Protein backbone atom coordinates (compact mmCIF):
# COMPACT_ATOMS: atom_id res chain seq x y z
CA UNK A 1 0.00 0.00 0.00
CA UNK A 2 1.50 3.33 -0.97
CA UNK A 3 0.69 6.60 0.71
CA UNK A 4 1.80 10.17 0.36
CA UNK A 5 2.76 11.78 3.66
CA UNK A 6 1.95 15.47 3.91
CA UNK A 7 3.66 17.43 6.69
CA UNK A 8 2.30 20.95 7.16
CA UNK A 9 3.41 23.56 9.64
CA UNK A 10 0.61 26.03 10.35
CA UNK A 11 0.68 29.34 12.19
CA UNK A 12 -3.05 29.02 12.87
CA UNK A 13 -5.73 26.45 13.60
CA UNK A 14 -7.61 26.47 10.29
CA UNK A 15 -9.00 24.36 7.45
CA UNK A 16 -6.94 23.37 4.44
CA UNK A 17 -8.51 22.42 1.09
CA UNK A 18 -6.44 19.93 -0.93
CA UNK A 19 -7.11 18.73 -4.47
CA UNK A 20 -5.08 16.32 -6.56
CA UNK A 21 -5.01 16.64 -10.34
CA UNK A 22 -3.96 13.69 -12.54
CA UNK A 23 -1.75 13.92 -15.66
CA UNK A 24 -4.85 14.63 -17.81
CA UNK A 25 -5.94 17.57 -15.63
CA UNK A 26 -8.78 15.69 -13.93
CA UNK A 27 -9.35 16.09 -10.22
CA UNK A 28 -8.83 12.69 -8.58
CA UNK A 29 -9.04 13.70 -4.91
CA UNK A 30 -10.65 16.57 -3.01
CA UNK A 31 -10.03 16.65 0.71
CA UNK A 32 -10.42 19.02 3.63
CA UNK A 33 -8.04 18.86 6.58
CA UNK A 34 -8.40 20.59 9.92
CA UNK A 35 -5.00 22.00 10.83
CA UNK A 36 -3.81 22.64 14.34
CA UNK A 37 -1.27 25.28 15.27
CA UNK A 38 2.20 23.81 14.65
CA UNK A 39 3.10 20.54 12.90
CA UNK A 40 0.39 18.50 11.15
CA UNK A 41 0.92 15.15 9.43
CA UNK A 42 -1.60 13.62 7.02
CA UNK A 43 -1.60 10.51 4.84
CA UNK A 44 -3.05 10.57 1.32
CA UNK A 45 -3.71 7.10 -0.17
CA UNK A 46 -1.82 6.74 -3.47
CA UNK A 47 -2.28 3.05 -4.33
CA UNK A 48 -4.95 3.83 -6.98
CA UNK A 49 -2.80 6.39 -8.79
CA UNK A 50 -1.42 5.36 -12.16
CA UNK A 51 2.25 6.20 -12.75
CA UNK A 52 2.75 9.79 -13.91
CA UNK A 53 2.92 13.41 -12.85
CA UNK A 54 0.32 14.82 -10.45
CA UNK A 55 -0.31 18.27 -9.04
CA UNK A 56 -1.33 18.73 -5.41
CA UNK A 57 -3.16 22.06 -5.07
CA UNK A 58 -3.82 23.47 -1.63
CA UNK A 59 -5.53 26.53 -0.17
CA UNK A 60 -5.78 27.52 3.47
CA UNK A 61 -8.70 29.29 5.09
CA UNK A 62 -6.62 32.48 5.39
CA UNK A 63 -6.04 32.61 1.61
CA UNK A 64 -2.57 31.09 1.28
CA UNK A 65 -2.32 28.69 -1.65
CA UNK A 66 0.16 26.71 -3.67
CA UNK A 67 0.84 23.76 -5.93
CA UNK A 68 3.25 20.87 -5.48
CA UNK A 69 4.31 18.72 -8.43
CA UNK A 70 4.46 14.98 -7.63
CA UNK A 71 5.82 11.99 -9.53
CA UNK A 72 4.22 8.56 -9.02
CA UNK A 73 6.50 5.75 -10.19
PDB file of C-alpha atoms in Angstrom:
ATOM      1  CA  UNK A   1       0.000   0.000   0.000  1.00  0.00           C
ATOM      2  CA  UNK A   2       1.502   3.330  -0.970  1.00  0.00           C
ATOM      3  CA  UNK A   3       0.686   6.596   0.714  1.00  0.00           C
ATOM      4  CA  UNK A   4       1.804  10.173   0.364  1.00  0.00           C
ATOM      5  CA  UNK A   5       2.762  11.779   3.659  1.00  0.00           C
ATOM      6  CA  UNK A   6       1.949  15.469   3.914  1.00  0.00           C
ATOM      7  CA  UNK A   7       3.655  17.434   6.686  1.00  0.00           C
ATOM      8  CA  UNK A   8       2.299  20.950   7.162  1.00  0.00           C
ATOM      9  CA  UNK A   9       3.414  23.561   9.645  1.00  0.00           C
ATOM     10  CA  UNK A  10       0.613  26.026  10.353  1.00  0.00           C
ATOM     11  CA  UNK A  11       0.681  29.336  12.195  1.00  0.00           C
ATOM     12  CA  UNK A  12      -3.055  29.021  12.869  1.00  0.00           C
ATOM     13  CA  UNK A  13      -5.734  26.453  13.601  1.00  0.00           C
ATOM     14  CA  UNK A  14      -7.611  26.466  10.286  1.00  0.00           C
ATOM     15  CA  UNK A  15      -9.001  24.362   7.451  1.00  0.00           C
ATOM     16  CA  UNK A  16      -6.936  23.370   4.439  1.00  0.00           C
ATOM     17  CA  UNK A  17      -8.506  22.420   1.095  1.00  0.00           C
ATOM     18  CA  UNK A  18      -6.441  19.930  -0.928  1.00  0.00           C
ATOM     19  CA  UNK A  19      -7.110  18.727  -4.468  1.00  0.00           C
ATOM     20  CA  UNK A  20      -5.075  16.319  -6.556  1.00  0.00           C
ATOM     21  CA  UNK A  21      -5.005  16.637 -10.336  1.00  0.00           C
ATOM     22  CA  UNK A  22      -3.958  13.692 -12.542  1.00  0.00           C
ATOM     23  CA  UNK A  23      -1.755  13.921 -15.664  1.00  0.00           C
ATOM     24  CA  UNK A  24      -4.853  14.630 -17.809  1.00  0.00           C
ATOM     25  CA  UNK A  25      -5.940  17.571 -15.630  1.00  0.00           C
ATOM     26  CA  UNK A  26      -8.779  15.687 -13.927  1.00  0.00           C
ATOM     27  CA  UNK A  27      -9.349  16.086 -10.217  1.00  0.00           C
ATOM     28  CA  UNK A  28      -8.826  12.690  -8.580  1.00  0.00           C
ATOM     29  CA  UNK A  29      -9.035  13.696  -4.910  1.00  0.00           C
ATOM     30  CA  UNK A  30     -10.651  16.574  -3.014  1.00  0.00           C
ATOM     31  CA  UNK A  31     -10.026  16.645   0.711  1.00  0.00           C
ATOM     32  CA  UNK A  32     -10.418  19.017   3.633  1.00  0.00           C
ATOM     33  CA  UNK A  33      -8.036  18.864   6.578  1.00  0.00           C
ATOM     34  CA  UNK A  34      -8.397  20.588   9.917  1.00  0.00           C
ATOM     35  CA  UNK A  35      -5.004  22.003  10.825  1.00  0.00           C
ATOM     36  CA  UNK A  36      -3.808  22.642  14.341  1.00  0.00           C
ATOM     37  CA  UNK A  37      -1.267  25.276  15.273  1.00  0.00           C
ATOM     38  CA  UNK A  38       2.199  23.811  14.645  1.00  0.00           C
ATOM     39  CA  UNK A  39       3.096  20.540  12.896  1.00  0.00           C
ATOM     40  CA  UNK A  40       0.387  18.504  11.151  1.00  0.00           C
ATOM     41  CA  UNK A  41       0.922  15.150   9.433  1.00  0.00           C
ATOM     42  CA  UNK A  42      -1.598  13.623   7.021  1.00  0.00           C
ATOM     43  CA  UNK A  43      -1.597  10.508   4.837  1.00  0.00           C
ATOM     44  CA  UNK A  44      -3.048  10.574   1.323  1.00  0.00           C
ATOM     45  CA  UNK A  45      -3.706   7.105  -0.170  1.00  0.00           C
ATOM     46  CA  UNK A  46      -1.822   6.738  -3.470  1.00  0.00           C
ATOM     47  CA  UNK A  47      -2.282   3.050  -4.331  1.00  0.00           C
ATOM     48  CA  UNK A  48      -4.951   3.834  -6.978  1.00  0.00           C
ATOM     49  CA  UNK A  49      -2.804   6.389  -8.785  1.00  0.00           C
ATOM     50  CA  UNK A  50      -1.423   5.360 -12.159  1.00  0.00           C
ATOM     51  CA  UNK A  51       2.248   6.198 -12.754  1.00  0.00           C
ATOM     52  CA  UNK A  52       2.751   9.787 -13.908  1.00  0.00           C
ATOM     53  CA  UNK A  53       2.923  13.409 -12.850  1.00  0.00           C
ATOM     54  CA  UNK A  54       0.325  14.821 -10.448  1.00  0.00           C
ATOM     55  CA  UNK A  55      -0.312  18.266  -9.036  1.00  0.00           C
ATOM     56  CA  UNK A  56      -1.329  18.728  -5.412  1.00  0.00           C
ATOM     57  CA  UNK A  57      -3.161  22.062  -5.073  1.00  0.00           C
ATOM     58  CA  UNK A  58      -3.819  23.467  -1.628  1.00  0.00           C
ATOM     59  CA  UNK A  59      -5.527  26.531  -0.174  1.00  0.00           C
ATOM     60  CA  UNK A  60      -5.781  27.520   3.469  1.00  0.00           C
ATOM     61  CA  UNK A  61      -8.703  29.295   5.091  1.00  0.00           C
ATOM     62  CA  UNK A  62      -6.623  32.478   5.391  1.00  0.00           C
ATOM     63  CA  UNK A  63      -6.045  32.606   1.613  1.00  0.00           C
ATOM     64  CA  UNK A  64      -2.568  31.086   1.281  1.00  0.00           C
ATOM     65  CA  UNK A  65      -2.317  28.685  -1.647  1.00  0.00           C
ATOM     66  CA  UNK A  66       0.161  26.709  -3.672  1.00  0.00           C
ATOM     67  CA  UNK A  67       0.841  23.764  -5.932  1.00  0.00           C
ATOM     68  CA  UNK A  68       3.247  20.867  -5.476  1.00  0.00           C
ATOM     69  CA  UNK A  69       4.307  18.718  -8.429  1.00  0.00           C
ATOM     70  CA  UNK A  70       4.457  14.979  -7.634  1.00  0.00           C
ATOM     71  CA  UNK A  71       5.815  11.988  -9.534  1.00  0.00           C
ATOM     72  CA  UNK A  72       4.221   8.564  -9.019  1.00  0.00           C
ATOM     73  CA  UNK A  73       6.498   5.753 -10.193  1.00  0.00           C
TER      74      UNK A  73
END
